[in-house]
GROMACS .gro file of C-alpha atoms in nm:
model
   71
    1MET     CA    1   2.274   0.951   1.099
    2PRO     CA    2   2.033   1.088   0.803
    3ASP     CA    3   1.818   1.447   0.891
    4PRO     CA    4   1.518   1.282   1.057
    5GLY     CA    5   1.341   1.651   0.905
    6LYS     CA    6   1.379   1.524   0.517
    7TRP     CA    7   1.229   1.196   0.635
    8LEU     CA    8   0.970   1.270   0.780
    9LEU     CA    9   0.911   1.560   0.450
   10VAL     CA   10   0.936   1.245   0.210
   11ALA     CA   11   0.708   1.015   0.396
   12GLY     CA   12   0.452   1.306   0.405
   13ALA     CA   13   0.479   1.357   0.000
   14ALA     CA   14   0.432   1.005   0.015
   15ILE     CA   15   0.138   0.971   0.270
   16MET     CA   16  -0.011   1.297   0.006
   17LEU     CA   17   0.085   1.064  -0.323
   18LEU     CA   18  -0.084   0.813  -0.184
   19GLY     CA   19  -0.432   0.987  -0.104
   20LEU     CA   20  -0.481   1.114  -0.414
   21LEU     CA   21  -0.413   0.838  -0.609
   22VAL     CA   22  -0.743   0.718  -0.374
   23HIS     CA   23  -0.887   1.058  -0.444
   24PHE     CA   24  -0.886   1.095  -0.780
   25GLY     CA   25  -0.992   0.694  -0.834
   26LEU     CA   26  -0.668   0.548  -0.896
   27LEU     CA   27  -0.665   0.302  -0.663
   28SER     CA   28  -1.002   0.150  -0.726
   29TRP     CA   29  -0.890  -0.203  -0.802
   30PHE     CA   30  -0.677  -0.222  -0.507
   31GLY     CA   31  -0.905  -0.447  -0.258
   32ARG     CA   32  -1.093  -0.587  -0.558
   33LEU     CA   33  -0.817  -0.823  -0.671
   34PRO     CA   34  -0.842  -1.215  -0.747
   35GLY     CA   35  -0.820  -1.383  -0.418
   36ASP     CA   36  -0.932  -1.138  -0.178
   37ILE     CA   37  -1.206  -1.264  -0.001
   38ARG     CA   38  -1.504  -1.163   0.049
   39ILE     CA   39  -1.804  -1.324   0.260
   40GLU     CA   40  -2.169  -1.150   0.231
   41ARG     CA   41  -2.511  -1.276   0.401
   42PRO     CA   42  -2.785  -1.073   0.574
   43GLY     CA   43  -2.638  -1.141   0.960
   44GLY     CA   44  -2.314  -0.996   0.840
   45SER     CA   45  -2.007  -0.999   0.642
   46PHE     CA   46  -1.651  -1.083   0.660
   47TYR     CA   47  -1.373  -0.891   0.432
   48PHE     CA   48  -0.974  -1.052   0.414
   49PRO     CA   49  -0.770  -0.897   0.142
   50LEU     CA   50  -0.536  -1.148   0.087
   51THR     CA   51  -0.429  -1.076  -0.224
   52SER     CA   52  -0.406  -0.709  -0.186
   53MET     CA   53  -0.173  -0.790   0.137
   54LEU     CA   54   0.066  -0.981  -0.050
   55VAL     CA   55   0.103  -0.721  -0.270
   56VAL     CA   56   0.128  -0.456  -0.122
   57SER     CA   57   0.424  -0.665   0.119
   58VAL     CA   58   0.610  -0.715  -0.214
   59VAL     CA   59   0.556  -0.356  -0.283
   60VAL     CA   60   0.702  -0.232   0.027
   61SER     CA   61   1.015  -0.505   0.066
   62LEU     CA   62   1.095  -0.389  -0.295
   63LEU     CA   63   1.106  -0.017  -0.180
   64ALA     CA   64   1.282  -0.130   0.141
   65GLN     CA   65   1.537  -0.294  -0.132
   66LEU     CA   66   1.595  -0.011  -0.329
   67LEU     CA   67   1.580   0.266  -0.022
   68ARG     CA   68   1.928  -0.014   0.109
   69ARG     CA   69   2.098  -0.058  -0.154
   70PHE     CA   70   2.104   0.357  -0.249
   71PHE     CA   71   2.135   0.472   0.085
   0.00000   0.00000   0.00000
C-alpha cells in the first residue's frame, strides 16, 4: 500500500498550486465559459457552471487515468 504521507503531501502541493493560480488571476476565465448558465434578476440570481464542471470532470478523469497507468 502506498504511503499515505506522500499522497497527502502531493495533494497539499496540488491545492497550493491551484490556490496560487486563483490568487494571481490565471483562472479568472473559469466559471465564465460559454455554456455556463447565469440568470440575474432584481429578485435574485441563479448560476449553474455547466461547462466549467464538464471541463473539471474531463481533467480529473484524465489525471486519474494517467495515475492509474503509471502507478
